[in-house]
Amino acid sequence: MAIPTAVVPVSEIFELRRSVLRAGLPAETAVFPEDSDPDVFHIAAYDGSGALRACGTFFPDPLPEAAAPGGRTPAYRFRGLASDPEVRGQGYGQAVLAAGLAEIGARDVRHVWCNGRTPATGFYQRQGFTRLGEEFVLDPGGAHYVFVRELTD
């Protein structure tokens, strides 16, 4: 059975984002500057009862230099990919990412990237992303890598 997803306002996903990615921190730490970008979109994934189980935020941001040396290749970046801990490993995060990639493709953008947490490396690689460069630390999220993917028709 396919997991239902939708493009939603940030208000619908904010509490899940905060509770998973900024647990124990003030709510304002879960506000992203990109949330107000006119081209941003947020994806939510729901279980059979309609409960929110995963989310992600997608916004225009050129590929990083390591992925496109010497150029500002148009791309979408995502952040805040979060799954309810009760359903991790059940495909909700994958559903959010797949819906986001489809929306990006519909906008005629062919590249997507993120700063992904190091423990999620296997997840991103299974979704067709390539890890670039060295590990780095982002506060408050911890160790990360850059992951990139080219979308094909």
C-alpha positions as CSV (number, residue, x, y, z in Angstrom):
1,M,0.0,0.0,0.0
2,A,1.3,3.5,-0.9
3,I,1.9,5.9,1.9
4,P,-0.2,9.1,1.4
5,T,1.7,12.3,1.1
6,A,0.8,15.9,0.5
7,V,2.2,19.4,0.0
8,V,1.2,21.2,3.2
9,P,1.8,24.5,5.1
10,V,4.8,24.5,7.5
11,S,2.3,24.8,10.4
12,E,1.2,21.3,9.7
13,I,4.7,19.7,10.0
14,F,6.3,22.1,12.5
15,E,5.7,20.2,15.7
16,L,7.0,16.9,14.2
17,R,10.1,18.6,12.9
18,R,10.7,20.2,16.3
19,S,10.1,17.1,18.3
20,V,12.3,14.9,16.2
21,L,15.1,17.2,15.1
22,R,15.3,19.7,17.9
23,A,14.0,17.7,20.9
24,G,14.5,19.5,24.2
25,L,15.4,22.8,22.5
26,P,13.3,26.0,22.2
27,A,10.7,25.9,19.4
28,E,12.4,28.7,17.5
29,T,15.4,26.4,16.8
30,A,13.2,24.5,14.5
31,V,12.2,27.5,12.4
32,F,14.2,27.5,9.1
33,P,15.0,30.8,7.3
34,E,13.8,29.0,4.1
35,D,10.3,28.5,5.5
36,S,9.3,31.9,4.2
37,D,10.8,31.5,0.7
38,P,8.0,31.8,-1.9
39,D,9.3,28.6,-3.7
40,V,9.6,26.4,-0.6
41,F,7.3,23.5,-0.2
42,H,6.8,21.1,2.7
43,I,5.8,17.4,2.3
44,A,3.9,15.4,4.9
45,A,3.4,11.6,5.0
46,Y,0.4,10.1,6.8
47,D,-0.5,6.7,8.2
48,G,-3.8,5.0,7.5
49,S,-5.6,6.9,10.2
50,G,-4.4,10.3,8.8
51,A,-1.8,10.9,11.5
52,L,1.3,12.8,10.4
53,R,4.3,10.4,10.5
54,A,7.0,12.1,8.5
55,C,7.9,15.5,6.9
56,G,10.5,17.4,4.9
57,T,11.1,20.9,3.6
58,F,12.3,21.6,0.1
59,F,13.6,24.9,-1.3
60,P,15.7,26.3,-4.2
61,D,19.4,26.4,-3.4
62,P,22.2,25.9,-6.0
63,L,24.4,22.8,-5.8
64,P,27.3,23.3,-3.4
65,E,30.7,24.0,-4.9
66,A,31.9,20.4,-4.2
67,A,29.1,19.1,-6.5
68,A,29.3,21.7,-9.2
69,P,32.9,23.2,-9.3
70,G,32.9,26.6,-10.8
71,G,29.2,26.8,-11.4
72,R,25.9,27.7,-9.7
73,T,23.9,24.8,-10.9
74,P,20.2,25.2,-10.1
75,A,19.0,22.7,-7.6
76,Y,16.6,22.1,-4.7
77,R,17.9,21.4,-1.3
78,F,15.9,19.7,1.4
79,R,16.2,19.8,5.2
80,G,14.2,18.8,8.2
81,L,13.5,15.3,6.9
82,A,12.0,13.8,10.0
83,S,10.1,10.6,10.8
84,D,8.1,9.8,13.9
85,P,10.3,7.4,15.9
86,E,7.4,5.0,16.3
87,V,7.4,4.4,12.5
88,R,11.1,4.6,11.6
89,G,12.1,2.0,9.0
90,Q,8.5,1.7,7.7
91,G,8.9,3.8,4.6
92,Y,7.5,7.2,5.7
93,G,10.7,9.1,5.2
94,Q,11.2,7.5,1.9
95,A,7.6,8.5,0.9
96,V,8.3,12.1,1.8
97,L,11.6,12.1,-0.1
98,A,10.0,10.5,-3.2
99,A,7.1,13.0,-3.2
100,G,9.6,15.8,-2.8
101,L,11.7,14.6,-5.7
102,A,8.6,14.3,-7.9
103,E,7.6,17.9,-7.1
104,I,11.2,19.1,-7.8
105,G,11.1,17.2,-11.2
106,A,7.7,18.8,-12.0
107,R,9.4,22.2,-11.5
108,D,12.0,21.2,-14.2
109,V,14.9,21.1,-11.7
110,R,17.3,18.2,-12.2
111,H,19.5,18.3,-9.1
112,V,18.7,17.9,-5.4
113,W,20.9,17.9,-2.4
114,C,21.0,18.0,1.4
115,N,23.3,18.1,4.4
116,G,22.3,14.7,5.8
117,R,23.1,13.4,9.2
118,T,25.9,10.8,9.2
119,P,23.8,8.0,10.7
120,A,21.4,8.4,7.7
121,T,24.1,7.7,5.1
122,G,22.7,4.3,4.2
123,F,19.2,5.8,3.8
124,Y,20.4,8.5,1.4
125,Q,22.5,6.0,-0.6
126,R,19.6,3.6,-1.0
127,Q,17.6,6.6,-2.4
128,G,20.2,7.1,-5.1
129,F,22.2,9.9,-3.5
130,T,26.0,10.2,-3.6
131,R,27.9,11.3,-0.5
132,L,30.4,14.1,-1.2
133,G,33.4,15.3,0.7
134,E,34.4,15.0,4.4
135,E,32.1,14.7,7.4
136,F,31.4,18.0,9.1
137,V,29.4,19.1,12.2
138,L,26.3,21.3,12.2
139,D,24.9,22.4,15.5
140,P,22.7,21.3,17.0
141,G,22.3,18.3,14.6
142,G,25.8,16.8,14.9
143,A,27.9,15.1,12.2
144,H,26.7,15.4,8.5
145,Y,27.8,14.8,4.9
146,V,26.6,16.5,1.7
147,F,24.4,14.2,-0.4
148,V,23.5,14.9,-4.0
149,R,21.4,13.3,-6.7
150,E,20.6,14.1,-10.3
151,L,17.0,13.5,-11.3
152,T,16.3,11.7,-14.5
153,D,13.1,11.4,-16.5
